[in-house]
Amino acid sequence: MPKRVDHAERRTQIAEALVRVAGRRGLHAVGMRDVAAEAGVSLRLVQYYFETKEKLLLYGLQHLAVRFGERVTARARSAGTAPGPRATVESLLLTSLPTDEESRAFHLVYTSYAVLSVTEPALAAQPFLQQPGAAEDVLTDLLSQAAAAGLTTPDLDPRLEASSLLALSAGLGTSILVGHRTPDSALTVLHHHLDRIFAGPERD
Amino acid sequence: MPKRVDHAERRTQIAEALVRVAGRRGLHAVGMRDVAAEAGVSLRLVQYYFETKEKLLLYGLQHLAVRFGERVTARARSAGTAPGPRATVESLLLTSLPTDEESRAFHLVYTSYAVLSVTEPALAAQPFLQQPGAAEDVLTDLLSQAAAAGLTTPDLDPRLEASSLLALSAGLGTSILVGHRTPDSALTVLHHHLDRIFAGPERD
DNA sequence: AACATCATGGTACGGTCGTATCACGAAAAC
DNA sequence: GTTTTCGTGATACGACCGTACCATGATGTT
């Protein structure tokens, strides 16, 4: 067998090029030629590693979801050793906010995918768009633990609060994205909401 | 002068066709030929009343914003005579949720526009995308009045709560849109949040 | 050394999209 | 009644996009 290149690595390289150019010019405006140019390869290679554009998009979204998961856990770890429930919750939510340029691009592309999935069944059927469901489970667990430890407002409904927090973060995120709100003001809103949930003296 | 047709009416007709097809197949998939076919006119006519596609999109978004405003006020009026602040707030927020098919299409198209505006400065510069800002002002006023009347939790920050409510509704809206949540569960979350704000015995 | 196979480049094809052009009927103005 | 202008249709053009096709180094295998 000849040259043998690492396909997974190459696909990742191209997928990240896709995400970059989509974050810059919008997902609707990315063509295979743009992705090829951004990745520094020829159009033919993009075709070679992803036969069709749809597969490229699908892989791009999948890659984005994975990277997002890594971001969350990385941020959660760097939050310090044995962080309190509130700090954990906060770091989880803050990670999904488009604060720096990278997370901005991330949020934009992910939202674009979500909007596309409404009218394209092939996208909606993909599992990674259901990641919010998983996040809700994790959040619900965290809130349950906090409630059991007496750190929260009494009579707290963990799942309901988790839904509320996620929807709020998502809304704040898109607000920042479209320029209706600054990251700081979003942080204020989020902190205020968390203050209502966590009654204890814990602070980030 | 010859036949003299009502331009405004014709433009509205075409713009609504645009919104319909965009709600069905996604804004990214809408071409001028689709709009023409949906409106029952020739491609040339779409060009005639809107010279360029960009102007058509702009007018479509504007029309959408206007219709949305009408929806809000209509819903607010039909909420009953002299509705309490909470009922007014609730009706305002519920109107922006994609519950029925029409509001679903509305929400989808509006979100598509918002996502587009991130990467297309021409769209971001348009004033109608700042309607959320106006909504926040209205909400802030309503909450201030309610607070002054003693209907709310003490020490309420009206502007902060208005921001929070709008972001929450937006997040819930997109959740419904992409199929992550049912309208009912969104209602539950919203009601719960409102319960935290409005302390009085008032109920919808 | 000959060969099979992977990786890559270049390029052409069919389709679609936004836009421009040409043409014509109809009605108001003179 | 002629002329001018508005409304409308049909169609053509140039660009771009996704995909397919053909060619050719490079590199293992036999």
CSV table of N, CA and C in Angstrom, one decimal, chain B residues 90-197:
chain,number,residue,atom,x,y,z
B,90,GLU,N,-47.7,38.0,30.6
B,90,GLU,CA,-47.8,36.7,30.1
B,90,GLU,C,-48.2,36.6,28.6
B,91,SER,N,-49.2,37.4,28.3
B,91,SER,CA,-49.7,37.4,26.9
B,91,SER,C,-48.6,37.9,26.0
B,92,LEU,N,-47.8,38.9,26.4
B,92,LEU,CA,-46.7,39.4,25.6
B,92,LEU,C,-45.7,38.3,25.3
B,93,LEU,N,-45.4,37.5,26.4
B,93,LEU,CA,-44.4,36.5,26.2
B,93,LEU,C,-44.9,35.3,25.4
B,94,LEU,N,-46.1,35.0,25.7
B,94,LEU,CA,-46.7,33.8,25.0
B,94,LEU,C,-46.8,34.0,23.5
B,95,THR,N,-47.0,35.2,23.2
B,95,THR,CA,-47.2,35.5,21.7
B,95,THR,C,-45.9,35.2,21.0
B,96,SER,N,-44.8,35.4,21.6
B,96,SER,CA,-43.5,35.2,20.9
B,96,SER,C,-43.1,33.7,21.0
B,97,LEU,N,-43.9,32.9,21.5
B,97,LEU,CA,-43.6,31.4,21.5
B,97,LEU,C,-44.2,30.7,20.3
B,98,PRO,N,-43.5,29.8,19.7
B,98,PRO,CA,-44.0,29.2,18.5
B,98,PRO,C,-44.9,28.0,18.9
B,99,THR,N,-46.2,28.4,19.2
B,99,THR,CA,-47.1,27.4,19.6
B,99,THR,C,-47.9,26.8,18.4
B,100,ASP,N,-48.6,27.7,17.7
B,100,ASP,CA,-49.3,27.2,16.5
B,100,ASP,C,-48.4,27.3,15.3
B,101,GLU,N,-49.0,26.8,14.1
B,101,GLU,CA,-48.2,26.7,12.9
B,101,GLU,C,-47.7,28.1,12.4
B,102,GLU,N,-48.6,29.1,12.6
B,102,GLU,CA,-48.2,30.4,12.1
B,102,GLU,C,-47.1,31.0,12.9
B,103,SER,N,-47.2,30.9,14.2
B,103,SER,CA,-46.1,31.5,15.0
B,103,SER,C,-44.9,30.7,14.9
B,104,ARG,N,-45.0,29.4,14.6
B,104,ARG,CA,-43.8,28.5,14.4
B,104,ARG,C,-43.1,29.0,13.2
B,105,ALA,N,-43.8,29.3,12.1
B,105,ALA,CA,-43.1,29.8,10.9
B,105,ALA,C,-42.5,31.2,11.2
B,106,PHE,N,-43.3,32.0,11.9
B,106,PHE,CA,-42.8,33.3,12.2
B,106,PHE,C,-41.5,33.2,13.0
B,107,HIS,N,-41.4,32.4,14.0
B,107,HIS,CA,-40.3,32.2,14.8
B,107,HIS,C,-39.1,31.7,14.0
B,108,LEU,N,-39.4,30.7,13.2
B,108,LEU,CA,-38.3,30.2,12.3
B,108,LEU,C,-37.7,31.3,11.4
B,109,VAL,N,-38.5,32.0,10.7
B,109,VAL,CA,-38.0,33.0,9.8
B,109,VAL,C,-37.3,34.1,10.6
B,110,TYR,N,-37.9,34.5,11.7
B,110,TYR,CA,-37.2,35.6,12.4
B,110,TYR,C,-35.9,35.1,12.9
B,111,THR,N,-35.8,33.9,13.4
B,111,THR,CA,-34.5,33.4,13.9
B,111,THR,C,-33.5,33.3,12.8
B,112,SER,N,-34.0,32.9,11.6
B,112,SER,CA,-33.1,32.8,10.4
B,112,SER,C,-32.5,34.2,10.1
B,113,TYR,N,-33.4,35.1,10.1
B,113,TYR,CA,-32.9,36.5,9.9
B,113,TYR,C,-31.9,36.9,10.9
B,114,ALA,N,-32.2,36.6,12.1
B,114,ALA,CA,-31.2,37.0,13.2
B,114,ALA,C,-29.9,36.3,13.0
B,115,VAL,N,-29.9,35.1,12.7
B,115,VAL,CA,-28.6,34.4,12.4
B,115,VAL,C,-27.9,35.0,11.2
B,116,LEU,N,-28.7,35.3,10.2
B,116,LEU,CA,-28.1,35.9,9.0
B,116,LEU,C,-27.4,37.2,9.4
B,117,SER,N,-28.1,38.0,10.2
B,117,SER,CA,-27.7,39.3,10.5
B,117,SER,C,-26.3,39.3,11.2
B,118,VAL,N,-25.9,38.2,11.8
B,118,VAL,CA,-24.6,38.1,12.5
B,118,VAL,C,-23.5,38.3,11.5
B,119,THR,N,-23.7,37.7,10.3
B,119,THR,CA,-22.6,37.8,9.3
B,119,THR,C,-22.9,38.7,8.1
B,120,GLU,N,-24.1,39.3,8.1
B,120,GLU,CA,-24.3,40.2,7.0
B,120,GLU,C,-24.7,41.6,7.6
B,121,PRO,N,-23.7,42.5,7.6
B,121,PRO,CA,-23.9,43.8,8.2
B,121,PRO,C,-25.1,44.5,7.7
B,122,ALA,N,-25.5,44.3,6.4
B,122,ALA,CA,-26.6,45.0,5.8
B,122,ALA,C,-27.9,44.7,6.6
B,123,LEU,N,-28.0,43.5,7.1
B,123,LEU,CA,-29.2,43.1,7.8
B,123,LEU,C,-29.1,43.6,9.3
B,124,ALA,N,-27.9,43.5,9.8
B,124,ALA,CA,-27.7,43.9,11.2
B,124,ALA,C,-28.1,45.4,11.4
B,125,ALA,N,-27.8,46.2,10.4
B,125,ALA,CA,-28.0,47.6,10.5
B,125,ALA,C,-29.5,48.0,10.5
B,126,GLN,N,-30.4,47.1,10.0
B,126,GLN,CA,-31.8,47.3,10.0
B,126,GLN,C,-32.4,47.5,11.3
B,127,PRO,N,-33.3,48.4,11.5
B,127,PRO,CA,-33.8,48.8,12.8
B,127,PRO,C,-34.8,47.7,13.4
B,128,PHE,N,-35.5,46.9,12.6
B,128,PHE,CA,-36.5,46.0,13.1
B,128,PHE,C,-36.0,44.9,13.9
B,129,LEU,N,-34.7,44.6,13.7
B,129,LEU,CA,-34.1,43.6,14.6
B,129,LEU,C,-33.9,44.0,16.0
B,130,GLN,N,-34.0,45.4,16.2
B,130,GLN,CA,-33.8,45.9,17.5
B,130,GLN,C,-35.2,45.9,18.3
B,131,GLN,N,-36.2,45.3,17.7
B,131,GLN,CA,-37.5,45.3,18.3
B,131,GLN,C,-37.4,44.7,19.7
B,132,PRO,N,-36.6,43.6,19.9
B,132,PRO,CA,-36.4,43.1,21.3
B,132,PRO,C,-36.1,44.2,22.3
B,133,GLY,N,-35.3,45.2,21.9
B,133,GLY,CA,-35.0,46.3,22.8
B,133,GLY,C,-36.2,47.0,23.2
B,134,ALA,N,-37.1,47.3,22.2
B,134,ALA,CA,-38.4,47.9,22.5
B,134,ALA,C,-39.2,47.1,23.5
B,135,ALA,N,-39.2,45.8,23.2
B,135,ALA,CA,-40.0,44.9,24.0
B,135,ALA,C,-39.5,44.9,25.5
B,136,GLU,N,-38.2,45.0,25.6
B,136,GLU,CA,-37.6,45.1,26.9
B,136,GLU,C,-38.1,46.3,27.7
B,137,ASP,N,-38.1,47.4,26.9
B,137,ASP,CA,-38.6,48.6,27.5
B,137,ASP,C,-40.1,48.5,28.0
B,138,VAL,N,-40.9,47.9,27.2
B,138,VAL,CA,-42.3,47.8,27.5
B,138,VAL,C,-42.4,46.9,28.8
B,139,LEU,N,-41.7,45.8,28.7
B,139,LEU,CA,-41.7,44.8,29.8
B,139,LEU,C,-41.3,45.5,31.1
B,140,THR,N,-40.2,46.2,31.0
B,140,THR,CA,-39.6,46.9,32.2
B,140,THR,C,-40.7,47.8,32.8
B,141,ASP,N,-41.4,48.6,31.9
B,141,ASP,CA,-42.5,49.5,32.4
B,141,ASP,C,-43.5,48.7,33.1
B,142,LEU,N,-44.0,47.6,32.5
B,142,LEU,CA,-45.0,46.8,33.1
B,142,LEU,C,-44.6,46.3,34.5
B,143,LEU,N,-43.4,45.8,34.6
B,143,LEU,CA,-42.9,45.3,35.8
B,143,LEU,C,-42.7,46.4,36.9
B,144,SER,N,-42.3,47.5,36.4
B,144,SER,CA,-42.2,48.7,37.4
B,144,SER,C,-43.6,49.0,38.0
B,145,GLN,N,-44.6,49.1,37.1
B,145,GLN,CA,-45.9,49.4,37.6
B,145,GLN,C,-46.4,48.3,38.6
B,146,ALA,N,-46.1,47.1,38.2
B,146,ALA,CA,-46.6,46.0,39.1
B,146,ALA,C,-45.8,46.1,40.4
B,147,ALA,N,-44.5,46.4,40.4
B,147,ALA,CA,-43.8,46.5,41.6
B,147,ALA,C,-44.3,47.6,42.5
B,148,ALA,N,-44.6,48.8,41.8
B,148,ALA,CA,-45.2,49.9,42.5
B,148,ALA,C,-46.5,49.6,43.2
B,149,ALA,N,-47.3,48.7,42.5
B,149,ALA,CA,-48.6,48.3,43.0
B,149,ALA,C,-48.4,47.2,44.1
B,150,GLY,N,-47.2,46.8,44.4
B,150,GLY,CA,-47.0,45.8,45.4
B,150,GLY,C,-47.4,44.4,45.0
B,151,LEU,N,-47.5,44.2,43.6
B,151,LEU,CA,-47.9,42.9,43.2
B,151,LEU,C,-46.7,41.9,43.0
B,152,THR,N,-45.5,42.4,43.2
B,152,THR,CA,-44.3,41.5,42.9
B,152,THR,C,-43.5,41.3,44.2
B,153,THR,N,-42.5,40.4,44.0
B,153,THR,CA,-41.5,40.2,45.0
B,153,THR,C,-40.9,41.6,45.4
B,154,PRO,N,-40.7,41.8,46.6
B,154,PRO,CA,-40.0,43.1,47.0
B,154,PRO,C,-38.6,43.2,46.4
B,155,ASP,N,-38.1,44.4,46.3
B,155,ASP,CA,-36.7,44.6,45.8
B,155,ASP,C,-36.5,44.0,44.4
B,156,LEU,N,-37.5,44.2,43.6
B,156,LEU,CA,-37.4,43.7,42.2
B,156,LEU,C,-36.7,44.7,41.4
B,157,ASP,N,-35.8,44.2,40.5
B,157,ASP,CA,-35.2,45.0,39.5
B,157,ASP,C,-35.9,44.9,38.2
B,158,PRO,N,-36.7,45.8,37.8
B,158,PRO,CA,-37.6,45.6,36.7
B,158,PRO,C,-36.8,45.3,35.4
B,159,ARG,N,-35.8,46.1,35.1
B,159,ARG,CA,-35.1,46.0,33.9
B,159,ARG,C,-34.4,44.6,33.8
B,160,LEU,N,-33.8,44.2,35.0
B,160,LEU,CA,-33.1,42.9,35.0
B,160,LEU,C,-34.1,41.8,34.8
B,161,GLU,N,-35.2,41.9,35.4
B,161,GLU,CA,-36.2,40.8,35.3
B,161,GLU,C,-36.8,40.8,33.8
B,162,ALA,N,-36.9,42.0,33.3
B,162,ALA,CA,-37.4,42.0,31.9
B,162,ALA,C,-36.4,41.3,30.9
B,163,SER,N,-35.2,41.6,31.1
B,163,SER,CA,-34.1,41.0,30.3
B,163,SER,C,-34.2,39.5,30.5
B,164,SER,N,-34.3,39.1,31.7
B,164,SER,CA,-34.3,37.7,32.0
B,164,SER,C,-35.5,37.0,31.4
B,165,LEU,N,-36.7,37.6,31.5
B,165,LEU,CA,-37.9,37.0,30.9
B,165,LEU,C,-37.8,36.9,29.4
B,166,LEU,N,-37.3,37.9,28.8
B,166,LEU,CA,-37.2,37.9,27.3
B,166,LEU,C,-36.2,36.8,26.9
B,167,ALA,N,-35.1,36.8,27.5
B,167,ALA,CA,-34.1,35.8,27.2
B,167,ALA,C,-34.6,34.4,27.4
B,168,LEU,N,-35.3,34.2,28.5
B,168,LEU,CA,-35.9,32.9,28.8
B,168,LEU,C,-36.9,32.5,27.7
B,169,SER,N,-37.8,33.5,27.3
B,169,SER,CA,-38.8,33.2,26.3
B,169,SER,C,-38.1,32.9,25.0
B,170,ALA,N,-37.1,33.6,24.6
B,170,ALA,CA,-36.4,33.4,23.4
B,170,ALA,C,-35.8,32.0,23.4
B,171,GLY,N,-35.2,31.6,24.5
B,171,GLY,CA,-34.6,30.3,24.6
B,171,GLY,C,-35.6,29.2,24.5
B,172,LEU,N,-36.7,29.4,25.2
B,172,LEU,CA,-37.8,28.4,25.2
B,172,LEU,C,-38.4,28.3,23.7
B,173,GLY,N,-38.5,29.4,23.1
B,173,GLY,CA,-39.0,29.5,21.7
B,173,GLY,C,-38.2,28.6,20.8
B,174,THR,N,-36.9,28.8,20.8
B,174,THR,CA,-36.1,28.0,19.9
B,174,THR,C,-36.1,26.6,20.3
B,175,SER,N,-36.2,26.3,21.6
B,175,SER,CA,-36.2,24.9,22.0
B,175,SER,C,-37.4,24.2,21.4
B,176,ILE,N,-38.6,24.9,21.5
B,176,ILE,CA,-39.8,24.4,20.9
B,176,ILE,C,-39.6,24.2,19.4
B,177,LEU,N,-39.0,25.2,18.8
B,177,LEU,CA,-38.8,25.2,17.3
B,177,LEU,C,-38.0,24.0,16.9
B,178,VAL,N,-36.9,23.7,17.5
B,178,VAL,CA,-36.1,22.6,17.1
B,178,VAL,C,-36.5,21.3,17.6
B,179,GLY,N,-37.6,21.3,18.3
B,179,GLY,CA,-38.2,20.0,18.8
B,179,GLY,C,-37.6,19.4,20.0
B,180,HIS,N,-36.9,20.3,20.8
B,180,HIS,CA,-36.4,19.8,22.1
B,180,HIS,C,-37.4,19.9,23.2
B,181,ARG,N,-38.5,20.6,22.9
B,181,ARG,CA,-39.4,20.8,24.0
B,181,ARG,C,-40.8,21.0,23.5
B,182,THR,N,-41.8,20.6,24.2
B,182,THR,CA,-43.2,20.8,23.8
B,182,THR,C,-43.6,22.2,24.3
B,183,PRO,N,-44.6,22.8,23.6
B,183,PRO,CA,-45.1,24.1,24.0
B,183,PRO,C,-45.6,24.0,25.5
B,184,ASP,N,-46.2,22.9,25.9
B,184,ASP,CA,-46.7,22.7,27.2
B,184,ASP,C,-45.6,22.9,28.3
B,185,SER,N,-44.5,22.2,28.0
B,185,SER,CA,-43.4,22.2,29.0
B,185,SER,C,-42.8,23.6,29.1
B,186,ALA,N,-42.8,24.3,27.9
B,186,ALA,CA,-42.3,25.6,27.9
B,186,ALA,C,-43.2,26.5,28.7
B,187,LEU,N,-44.5,26.3,28.6
B,187,LEU,CA,-45.4,27.1,29.4
B,187,LEU,C,-45.2,26.9,30.9
B,188,THR,N,-45.0,25.6,31.3
B,188,THR,CA,-44.7,25.3,32.7
B,188,THR,C,-43.5,26.1,33.2
B,189,VAL,N,-42.4,26.1,32.4
B,189,VAL,CA,-41.2,26.8,32.8
B,189,VAL,C,-41.5,28.3,33.0
B,190,LEU,N,-42.2,28.8,32.0
B,190,LEU,CA,-42.5,30.2,32.0
B,190,LEU,C,-43.4,30.6,33.2
B,191,HIS,N,-44.4,29.8,33.4
B,191,HIS,CA,-45.3,30.1,34.5
B,191,HIS,C,-44.5,30.1,35.9
B,192,HIS,N,-43.7,29.1,36.0
B,192,HIS,CA,-42.9,29.0,37.2
B,192,HIS,C,-42.0,30.2,37.4
B,193,HIS,N,-41.4,30.7,36.3
B,193,HIS,CA,-40.6,31.9,36.4
B,193,HIS,C,-41.4,33.1,36.8
B,194,LEU,N,-42.6,33.2,36.2
B,194,LEU,CA,-43.5,34.3,36.5
B,194,LEU,C,-43.9,34.2,38.0
B,195,ASP,N,-44.2,33.0,38.4
B,195,ASP,CA,-44.6,32.9,39.8
B,195,ASP,C,-43.6,33.4,40.8
B,196,ARG,N,-42.3,33.3,40.4
B,196,ARG,CA,-41.3,33.8,41.3
B,196,ARG,C,-41.2,35.3,41.3
B,197,ILE,N,-41.7,35.9,40.2
B,197,ILE,CA,-41.7,37.4,40.1
B,197,ILE,C,-42.9,38.0,40.7
